[in-house]
Every structure is written in C-alpha cells, then in structure tokens.
C-alpha cells in the first residue's frame, strides 16, 4: 500500500491473553507470550511478517523485527520511484539492507511491488512514452529488479491494485498503454527472471466476497487456464475496527480451490481515536478473526502486518482521526492485538490473575425445568471474547440459550459469547441465560471463566 511513517522507539513487551488463548484481554497486560510470533507461526507452517523501513533496522526496533517475524516486506524500498528515481540511475541501498538483514536473521523477503499505478518516478509518468516504449521500460524494470534479487526474494507482489471497487480494471499508465494483458505479461516476465520466486497479484478491499474480489478471482482463474504463471493472491487487509468481513475464510478458500496460495499481505485494523480499552479489545478480536481464517485454510501462507507499531503506521496520514492500527502502540508496547495473533497461532500466555469472574444463578425453577443465568463481570481487565464452562452433578440438561452459544456433552456445558457481546470493558459486565431440565435436584455447579 502506501508509505510507512517514520519514528520508532521500544518499551518492554506486555501482553494480556487468558489461559490457552481463549480470552483476549485489554490493558493492563503484564505477561508475555510463551514464544515469539515467528516460532508460533513456524509451528503452524505459516508466515508472520512485517513491513519495515531499512533506516530503522538498528537497536531495539531491529531486535523486535528479528525476534518476532519470519518474513519481511520492504515498505517502500523496492518500489519503482525508490530503486530508479532517475532513468537508468539506480539506488538499491535500502532494499539491499533489508534483504541482508533478513538473511542474517533467518527471515524470508516479500518483494513489493513491481507494477503499480502509484509511487512511480516522474520521469516515467511524465515521459510521454509510446506504448511500445512503456512495454520495454516495464519489462526491463522487472528483469533488472527480479534478477538482482534472484534466489533472495521468496515472493513478489508482481502486480499491485489492478481493480476498481466495482470490479472493473483500474485505468493506469499500464492498462491505458498496454491493455489488460499487462498483468499476464508482467507475471510471465517475472517468472523468467526468477523461476523459483512465488508470484502474486495484490489488492485491497478484496478480503471478503464482493465485486472486486470476484473480479480478482475471475482474473486468476483465467490466467491459470491460459497457463500464465500465477502462484498466489495477496489480500491487503487494511481493515476498520469491527468490520472484518464475515466471508473472509470463504473467500480465502475459494482462491485456494483455484490452486493458488493466499497471503494476508498488509494487515492493520484502524480505529477512530482516541483508543480505549473497549476498542483495543475489539481490535484484538478482529486480529484474531483474520488470523483464525488464515490458519483454517492450508493454502493461506500467513499474514504480514503493515508495520508493527503505531508510530510508523500510514493510517493517521491518510485517514483523519483514525489510527492505533498495529499490534504495538507508539511506545512499542504490544497491545491485545499482539496476544490475539499469538493465540491464533497456538500460543499461550501466563494467566493474567484475577479481574474477570463468572457467576451462575437459577432465576426461576418449576417441576421439571428451570431458567439459569450467568453474569460475566470484569473489574481490573477487559475481555474481547469469553467462554464459560461448568459440569452438572445431577443430570441437568441445557435446552435453550440466549446471548451465548451453549453446547453440552454429557454433564459438561460450554457457553461462548455471541458475535455482539464478546467485548467486556473494564468495569463492565455481560449476562447470558438459558433454559434447562432437571429431575430430583438442581444444585448450582462451579463455573469457570476461560
């Protein structure tokens, strides 16, 4: 997407995830995950990456980038205006630095991006070139850059953002001059330059099933039918708080069913400022939903966050009044979103201690049935999701529930939040109820939150 902002610092890691990753907690959070994100991702066979700025790859910023991520994406360093600001005059310094850093720390590199309508040098956009000249310039650019990093860049966003929101092709320098088949030409040229690199088409607002993602789906299907090299699609996932598409996993799966990989390439989740505990809890739930959708599909290779700290996020510069979009705050403390990613990848954290409780009660009872109620209260922490369990001791059965999804296996009952009430702010509470049957006795069970 667009450029990352400047400015980095780092404080100690903090987290707030309840036992076994079931509860995602907002501040205060005082325990770190049991392993770096990259180790958790590797155990799942997934990538967890971040976009980085080469000039900041030192000190504590570099330590976090190396420790937590197994893929790196140059935020700007491989874009055309960066590598060839003047015609035939190249500047590879920052791109080389990032690739060198990744290799030194056992990380892989995602190249970003070869063909785009934005962040091109003025000599190219204002040059008045003929279509034939533009084709030669584009093919030479792909040859030069991909060949330079042959064997060192594992995947390329070859074509970036080719579609409008309604699924029509975006009018760009390339499509206007070369027609829609510039995409196939670029992919074919990139394959010739590095046969081993994975080749992607990358776009935004294609996370759920919609007109734009369907246009991308149809393009990928057509390319494969024609034998054009295409290995994957990138879903950028620049999302808004509380608006993770409900069809995300379905969309990932339909691309996978075409025989291509899917990567979440530029993940951030913005909120209207100021950030609050409730918003951070919702953000954690949203990050968890995105990661869970990827983990659930074998051909989803993983996720890259578009910068890992709010102090380097592009969001405030492009969306007035919005920010706090990344897993780390501006002081470089991990937010609940960090814990959500860790939990989705199978990580656990140390128990956060007391702060939220669940209380079971019988509010009405008759000859063969009863109405029960459970109240979840949070005093010192907040939740972005909850689960309450108990075991009946007298044969009771839950027959109906509301404000929660309740299942029963034998005597064991598990109730999880509904889609609308998983967030419990500090000092807040939620209540859910159920009907049940009993015979001979209806003792109150011991309930567990977690």
Coordinates of C-alpha atoms in Angstrom, one line a residue:
X1 CA 0.0 0.0 0.0
X2 CA 1.4 3.4 0.8
X3 CA 4.4 4.6 2.7
X4 CA 5.1 3.9 6.3
X5 CA 5.6 6.8 8.7
X6 CA 8.9 7.5 10.4
X7 CA 9.7 7.3 14.1
X8 CA 10.5 4.3 16.3
X9 CA 11.1 3.6 20.0
X10 CA 10.6 0.5 22.1
X11 CA 9.5 -0.4 25.6
X12 CA 9.1 -3.8 27.2
X13 CA 6.8 -6.4 25.9
X14 CA 3.4 -6.7 27.6
X15 CA 0.5 -8.9 26.9
X16 CA -2.9 -9.8 28.1
X17 CA -4.2 -13.1 26.9
X18 CA -6.0 -15.5 29.2
X19 CA -5.3 -19.2 29.6
X20 CA -4.8 -21.2 26.4
X21 CA -5.7 -18.2 24.3
X22 CA -9.4 -18.4 25.0
X23 CA -9.7 -14.8 26.3
X24 CA -8.2 -11.8 24.7
X25 CA -7.6 -9.1 27.4
X26 CA -7.1 -5.4 27.1
X27 CA -4.8 -3.4 29.4
X28 CA -3.4 -3.8 31.9
X29 CA -1.4 -6.7 30.4
X30 CA 1.7 -7.9 32.2
X31 CA 2.7 -11.2 30.8
X32 CA 4.5 -12.1 27.5
X33 CA 3.6 -14.9 25.2
X34 CA 5.3 -18.2 25.6
X35 CA 7.2 -17.9 22.3
X36 CA 7.9 -15.2 19.7
X37 CA 5.3 -15.0 17.0
X38 CA 7.7 -16.4 14.4
X39 CA 8.2 -19.6 16.4
X40 CA 4.4 -20.0 16.8
X41 CA 3.9 -19.3 13.1
X42 CA 6.6 -21.8 12.1
X43 CA 5.0 -24.5 14.2
X44 CA 1.8 -23.9 12.2
X45 CA 3.6 -23.9 8.9
X46 CA 2.7 -20.2 8.5
X47 CA 4.4 -16.9 7.8
X48 CA 4.2 -13.9 10.2
X49 CA 5.7 -10.9 8.6
X50 CA 6.0 -7.1 8.9
X51 CA 6.8 -4.3 6.6
X52 CA 10.0 -2.5 7.6
X53 CA 12.0 0.6 6.9
X54 CA 15.7 0.0 6.3
X55 CA 17.0 3.1 8.1
X56 CA 15.3 1.9 11.3
X57 CA 16.8 -1.6 11.3
X58 CA 19.0 -1.0 14.3
X59 CA 18.7 -1.0 18.1
X60 CA 15.6 -2.2 19.7
X61 CA 13.5 -1.8 16.5
X62 CA 15.7 -4.3 14.8
X63 CA 15.6 -6.6 17.8
X64 CA 11.8 -6.8 17.7
X65 CA 11.7 -7.2 13.9
X66 CA 14.2 -10.0 14.1
X67 CA 12.7 -11.8 17.1
X68 CA 9.0 -11.7 16.2
X69 CA 8.8 -12.1 12.4
X70 CA 9.9 -14.7 9.9
X71 CA 9.1 -12.6 6.8
X72 CA 10.0 -9.0 6.0
X73 CA 8.4 -6.7 3.3
X74 CA 10.3 -3.5 2.3
X75 CA 7.6 -0.8 2.9
X76 CA 8.9 1.4 0.1
X77 CA 12.5 0.4 -0.7
X78 CA 11.6 -1.8 -3.7
X79 CA 9.1 0.5 -5.4
X80 CA 10.0 2.0 -8.7
X81 CA 10.5 5.5 -7.5
X82 CA 12.9 4.2 -4.8
X83 CA 15.1 2.0 -7.0
X84 CA 15.2 4.1 -10.1
X85 CA 14.5 7.7 -9.2
X86 CA 16.2 8.9 -12.4
X87 CA 16.2 7.0 -15.6
X88 CA 19.0 4.4 -15.6
X89 CA 20.2 5.7 -12.2
X90 CA 19.6 3.0 -9.6
X91 CA 19.5 3.2 -5.8
X92 CA 19.5 -0.3 -4.2
X93 CA 20.9 0.7 -0.8
X94 CA 17.8 0.3 1.4
X95 CA 16.5 -2.7 -0.5
X96 CA 19.8 -4.4 -0.1
X97 CA 19.9 -3.5 3.6
X98 CA 16.6 -5.1 4.2
X99 CA 17.4 -8.3 2.2
X100 CA 20.8 -8.6 4.0
X101 CA 19.1 -8.1 7.4
X102 CA 16.5 -10.8 6.6
X103 CA 19.2 -13.3 5.5
X104 CA 21.2 -12.6 8.7
X105 CA 18.2 -13.4 10.8
X106 CA 16.8 -16.4 9.0
X107 CA 13.9 -14.5 7.5
X108 CA 12.4 -14.6 4.0
X109 CA 11.6 -11.5 1.9
X110 CA 8.4 -10.5 0.1
X111 CA 9.2 -8.1 -2.7
X112 CA 6.8 -5.2 -3.0
X113 CA 6.0 -4.2 -5.7
X114 CA 6.9 -4.4 -9.4
X115 CA 3.9 -3.0 -11.3
X116 CA 1.7 -0.3 -9.7
X117 CA -0.1 2.8 -10.7
X118 CA 1.4 4.7 -7.7
X119 CA 4.8 5.7 -6.4
X120 CA 6.4 5.7 -9.8
X121 CA 9.1 8.2 -10.7
X122 CA 8.1 11.4 -12.5
X123 CA 10.4 10.6 -15.4
X124 CA 8.3 7.6 -16.1
X125 CA 4.8 9.0 -15.6
X126 CA 5.5 12.3 -17.4
X127 CA 7.8 11.0 -20.1
X128 CA 5.3 10.9 -22.9
X129 CA 6.4 7.4 -23.9
X130 CA 4.7 5.4 -26.6
X131 CA 3.0 2.1 -25.7
X132 CA 5.9 0.2 -27.2
X133 CA 8.4 2.2 -25.2
X134 CA 6.4 1.7 -22.0
X135 CA 6.3 -2.1 -22.6
X136 CA 10.1 -2.1 -23.0
X137 CA 10.6 0.0 -19.9
X138 CA 8.3 -2.2 -17.8
X139 CA 9.9 -5.5 -19.0
X140 CA 13.4 -4.0 -18.4
X141 CA 12.4 -2.9 -14.9
X142 CA 11.1 -6.4 -14.0
X143 CA 14.2 -8.0 -15.4
X144 CA 16.5 -5.7 -13.5
X145 CA 14.9 -5.9 -10.1
X146 CA 13.9 -9.5 -10.0
X147 CA 17.2 -10.7 -11.4
X148 CA 19.1 -8.6 -8.8
X149 CA 17.3 -10.5 -6.0
X150 CA 17.0 -13.8 -7.7
X151 CA 17.2 -16.5 -5.1
X152 CA 17.0 -13.9 -2.3
X153 CA 13.4 -12.7 -2.5
X154 CA 11.0 -15.6 -2.0
X155 CA 7.8 -13.9 -3.2
X156 CA 6.9 -10.9 -5.3
X157 CA 3.8 -8.7 -5.4
X158 CA 4.2 -8.5 -9.2
X159 CA 1.0 -6.5 -9.9
X160 CA -0.5 -4.3 -7.2
X161 CA -4.1 -3.0 -7.1
X162 CA -5.3 -3.6 -10.6
X163 CA -9.0 -3.2 -9.9
X164 CA -11.6 -0.6 -9.1
X165 CA -14.1 -1.1 -6.3
X166 CA -16.8 -2.3 -8.7
X167 CA -14.5 -5.0 -10.2
X168 CA -13.6 -3.1 -13.4
X169 CA -10.0 -2.7 -14.3
X170 CA -8.3 0.5 -12.9
X171 CA -7.2 2.9 -15.6
X172 CA -3.5 3.3 -15.1
X173 CA -0.4 4.2 -17.0
X174 CA 0.0 0.4 -17.8
X175 CA -3.6 -0.5 -18.6
X176 CA -4.1 2.6 -20.8
X177 CA -1.0 1.9 -22.8
X178 CA -0.7 -1.9 -22.8
X179 CA -4.3 -3.1 -22.2
X180 CA -5.4 -5.5 -19.5
X181 CA -2.9 -8.1 -20.6
X182 CA -0.1 -6.1 -19.0
X183 CA -0.8 -8.3 -16.0
X184 CA -0.1 -11.5 -17.8
X185 CA 3.0 -10.0 -19.5
X186 CA 4.4 -8.9 -16.1
X187 CA 3.9 -12.3 -14.5
X188 CA 5.5 -14.1 -17.4
X189 CA 8.5 -11.8 -17.4
X190 CA 8.9 -12.2 -13.6
X191 CA 8.8 -15.9 -13.9
X192 CA 11.6 -15.8 -16.5
X193 CA 13.7 -13.6 -14.3
X194 CA 13.4 -15.9 -11.2
X195 CA 11.7 -19.2 -11.8
X196 CA 11.7 -20.0 -8.1
X197 CA 10.1 -16.9 -6.7
X198 CA 6.3 -17.1 -5.9
X199 CA 4.3 -14.6 -8.0
X200 CA 1.3 -12.7 -6.6
X201 CA -1.3 -10.2 -7.5
X202 CA -2.0 -8.0 -4.6
X203 CA -5.1 -5.7 -3.9
X204 CA -7.1 -4.1 -1.1
X205 CA -10.9 -4.4 -0.3
X206 CA -10.8 -8.0 -1.6
X207 CA -10.8 -9.7 1.8
X208 CA -14.5 -10.7 1.6
X209 CA -16.6 -12.0 -1.2
X210 CA -17.6 -8.9 -3.2
X211 CA -17.5 -7.5 -6.7
X212 CA -13.8 -6.6 -6.5
X213 CA -12.6 -9.9 -5.1
X214 CA -14.8 -11.7 -7.6
X215 CA -13.1 -9.8 -10.4
X216 CA -9.7 -10.9 -9.0
X217 CA -11.0 -14.4 -8.7
X218 CA -12.1 -14.4 -12.3
X219 CA -8.7 -13.0 -13.4
X220 CA -6.7 -15.6 -11.5
X221 CA -8.9 -18.4 -12.9
X222 CA -8.4 -17.0 -16.5
X223 CA -4.6 -16.7 -16.0
X224 CA -4.4 -20.3 -14.9
X225 CA -6.5 -21.5 -17.7
X226 CA -4.1 -19.7 -20.1
X227 CA -1.0 -21.1 -18.5
X228 CA 0.2 -17.7 -17.2
X229 CA 2.4 -18.1 -14.1
X230 CA 0.5 -17.1 -11.0
X231 CA 1.2 -18.6 -7.6
X232 CA -0.9 -16.6 -5.2
X233 CA -3.1 -13.6 -4.3
X234 CA -2.4 -11.0 -1.7
X235 CA -5.3 -9.7 0.4
X236 CA -4.0 -6.5 1.8
X237 CA -6.5 -6.4 4.8
X238 CA -6.4 -2.7 5.7
X239 CA -9.5 -3.1 7.8
X240 CA -11.7 -0.9 10.1
X241 CA -12.4 -1.8 13.7
X242 CA -15.3 -4.2 13.9
X243 CA -15.6 -4.7 10.2
X244 CA -13.7 -7.9 9.4
X245 CA -15.7 -9.4 6.5
X246 CA -17.8 -12.4 7.6
X247 CA -16.9 -14.1 4.3
X248 CA -13.1 -13.8 4.8
X249 CA -12.4 -17.5 5.3
X250 CA -14.8 -18.5 2.5
X251 CA -13.0 -16.0 0.2
X252 CA -9.6 -17.4 1.1
X253 CA -10.9 -20.9 0.5
X254 CA -12.3 -20.2 -3.0
X255 CA -8.9 -18.8 -4.1
X256 CA -7.2 -21.8 -2.6
X257 CA -9.6 -24.0 -4.5
X258 CA -8.2 -22.5 -7.7
X259 CA -4.8 -23.9 -6.8
X260 CA -3.1 -20.8 -5.7
X261 CA -1.8 -19.6 -2.3
X262 CA -3.3 -16.8 -0.4
X263 CA -1.4 -14.3 1.8
X264 CA -2.7 -11.6 4.1
X265 CA -0.1 -9.0 3.0
X266 CA -0.7 -5.6 4.6
X267 CA -2.8 -6.2 7.7
X268 CA -3.7 -3.3 10.0
X269 CA -7.0 -2.5 11.7
X270 CA -7.7 1.1 12.3
X271 CA -10.0 2.7 14.9
X272 CA -11.3 6.2 15.5
X273 CA -9.1 7.9 18.0
X274 CA -8.7 8.0 20.9
X275 CA -8.1 4.3 21.6
X276 CA -10.0 2.9 24.5
X277 CA -9.8 -0.4 26.3
X278 CA -13.1 -1.5 24.7
X279 CA -11.7 -0.5 21.2
X280 CA -8.4 -2.3 21.9
X281 CA -10.4 -5.4 23.0
X282 CA -12.5 -5.3 19.8
X283 CA -9.3 -4.8 17.7
X284 CA -7.8 -7.9 19.3
X285 CA -11.0 -9.9 18.4
X286 CA -10.7 -8.6 14.9
X287 CA -7.0 -9.6 14.5
X288 CA -7.9 -13.0 16.0
X289 CA -10.7 -13.4 13.4
X290 CA -8.3 -12.6 10.5
X291 CA -5.6 -14.9 11.8
X292 CA -8.1 -17.7 12.5
X293 CA -9.4 -17.5 9.0
X294 CA -5.9 -17.9 7.6
X295 CA -4.9 -20.7 9.9
X296 CA -8.1 -22.6 8.9
X297 CA -7.1 -22.8 5.2
X298 CA -4.0 -24.8 4.4
X299 CA -3.1 -22.7 1.4
X300 CA -3.2 -19.4 3.3
X301 CA 0.5 -18.9 3.8
X302 CA 0.3 -16.4 6.7
X303 CA 0.0 -12.7 7.4
X304 CA 2.1 -9.6 7.3
X305 CA 1.3 -6.6 9.4
X306 CA 1.8 -3.3 7.6
X307 CA 4.4 -2.0 10.2
X308 CA 4.2 -3.4 13.7
X309 CA 4.0 -0.1 15.6
X310 CA 1.5 2.7 15.6
X311 CA 4.4 5.2 15.5
X312 CA 5.2 4.0 12.0
X313 CA 1.7 3.5 10.6
X314 CA 0.5 5.2 7.5
X315 CA -3.1 5.3 8.8
X316 CA -3.1 8.8 10.5
X317 CA -1.7 10.5 7.5
X318 CA -4.4 9.1 5.2
X319 CA -7.5 8.7 7.5
X320 CA -8.1 11.8 9.6
X321 CA -9.0 11.0 13.2
X322 CA -8.0 7.3 12.8
X323 CA -5.0 5.3 14.0
X324 CA -3.8 2.8 16.6
X325 CA -4.0 0.2 13.8
X326 CA -1.0 -2.1 14.5
X327 CA -0.2 -4.7 17.2
X328 CA 2.2 -2.3 19.1
X329 CA 1.4 1.1 20.5
X330 CA 3.5 4.2 19.9
X331 CA 5.6 3.4 22.9
X332 CA 6.3 -0.1 21.4
X333 CA 4.3 -2.0 24.0
X334 CA 2.4 -4.9 22.5
X335 CA -1.4 -4.3 22.5
X336 CA -4.0 -7.0 23.0
X337 CA -3.9 -7.5 19.2
X338 CA -0.4 -9.0 19.6
X339 CA -1.8 -11.6 22.0
X340 CA -4.6 -12.3 19.6
X341 CA -2.1 -13.1 16.9
X342 CA -0.2 -15.3 19.3
X343 CA -3.3 -17.1 20.4
X344 CA -4.5 -17.8 16.9
X345 CA -1.0 -19.3 16.1
X346 CA -1.4 -21.6 19.1
X347 CA 0.5 -19.6 21.7
X348 CA -0.4 -19.2 25.4
X349 CA 0.4 -16.6 28.0
X350 CA 0.7 -16.7 31.7
X351 CA -2.6 -16.3 33.5
X352 CA -3.3 -12.6 34.0
X353 CA -4.6 -13.1 37.5
X354 CA -8.0 -12.0 38.9
X355 CA -10.0 -9.4 37.2
X356 CA -13.0 -11.1 35.5
X357 CA -15.4 -13.6 37.1
X358 CA -18.4 -15.6 36.1
X359 CA -21.4 -16.1 38.5
X360 CA -24.1 -18.8 37.9
X361 CA -27.6 -18.4 39.2
X362 CA -31.0 -20.0 39.0
X363 CA -33.6 -17.3 38.4
X364 CA -36.7 -19.5 38.1
X365 CA -37.5 -23.2 38.6
X366 CA -40.5 -25.4 38.2
X367 CA -41.3 -29.1 38.4
X368 CA -39.1 -30.3 35.5
X369 CA -37.3 -27.3 34.3
X370 CA -35.5 -24.1 35.2
X371 CA -34.1 -20.8 33.9
X372 CA -30.5 -20.1 34.6
X373 CA -28.3 -17.0 34.2
X374 CA -24.6 -16.4 34.1
X375 CA -23.1 -13.0 34.6
X376 CA -19.5 -12.2 33.5
X377 CA -18.0 -9.3 35.4
X378 CA -14.7 -7.6 34.7
X379 CA -13.0 -5.4 37.4
X380 CA -9.3 -4.9 36.5
X381 CA -9.2 -6.2 33.0
X382 CA -11.3 -6.3 29.8
X383 CA -12.3 -9.1 27.5
X384 CA -12.6 -9.3 23.8
X385 CA -14.0 -12.9 23.9
X386 CA -15.2 -15.1 26.7
X387 CA -16.0 -18.8 27.4
X388 CA -17.8 -20.1 30.5
X389 CA -17.8 -23.8 31.4
X390 CA -19.3 -26.0 34.1
X391 CA -20.2 -29.6 34.8
X392 CA -23.6 -30.6 36.1
X393 CA -23.8 -33.0 39.0
X394 CA -27.4 -34.1 38.9
X395 CA -28.2 -34.8 35.3
X396 CA -29.4 -31.3 34.3
X397 CA -29.6 -30.5 30.6
X398 CA -29.5 -27.2 28.8
X399 CA -32.3 -27.0 26.2
X400 CA -32.1 -23.4 25.0
X401 CA -29.8 -20.4 25.4
X402 CA -29.7 -16.7 24.6
X403 CA -26.9 -14.1 24.4
X404 CA -24.5 -17.0 24.2
X405 CA -23.9 -20.2 22.2
X406 CA -24.1 -23.1 24.6
X407 CA -23.3 -26.8 23.9
X408 CA -23.5 -29.8 26.2
X409 CA -21.5 -33.0 26.1
X410 CA -22.6 -35.4 28.8
X411 CA -22.6 -33.3 32.0
X412 CA -20.1 -30.7 30.6
X413 CA -21.5 -27.4 29.3
X414 CA -19.6 -24.8 27.4
X415 CA -21.0 -21.3 26.6
X416 CA -19.2 -18.8 24.4
X417 CA -20.0 -15.2 23.6
X418 CA -22.4 -14.2 20.8
X419 CA -21.0 -12.1 17.9
X420 CA -22.2 -8.9 19.5
X421 CA -21.3 -9.3 23.2
X422 CA -17.7 -10.7 23.3
X423 CA -16.3 -7.4 24.4
X424 CA -16.5 -6.7 28.1
X425 CA -14.7 -3.4 29.1
X426 CA -13.0 -2.9 32.5
X427 CA -15.7 -2.3 35.0
X428 CA -18.4 -3.8 32.7
X429 CA -20.4 -7.0 32.5
X430 CA -22.5 -9.2 30.2
X431 CA -25.2 -11.6 31.1
X432 CA -26.5 -14.7 29.2
X433 CA -29.3 -17.0 30.0
X434 CA -30.6 -20.5 29.3
X435 CA -33.4 -22.9 30.0
X436 CA -32.8 -26.4 31.2
X437 CA -34.4 -29.5 32.6
X438 CA -33.8 -31.2 36.0
X439 CA -35.0 -34.3 37.8
X440 CA -34.6 -34.9 41.5
X441 CA -32.2 -32.0 42.2
X442 CA -30.8 -28.8 40.7
X443 CA -27.6 -27.9 42.6
X444 CA -25.6 -24.9 41.4
X445 CA -22.4 -26.0 39.6
X446 CA -19.0 -24.4 39.9
X447 CA -18.3 -22.3 36.8
X448 CA -15.0 -21.5 35.1
X449 CA -14.3 -18.5 33.0
X450 CA -11.6 -19.4 30.5

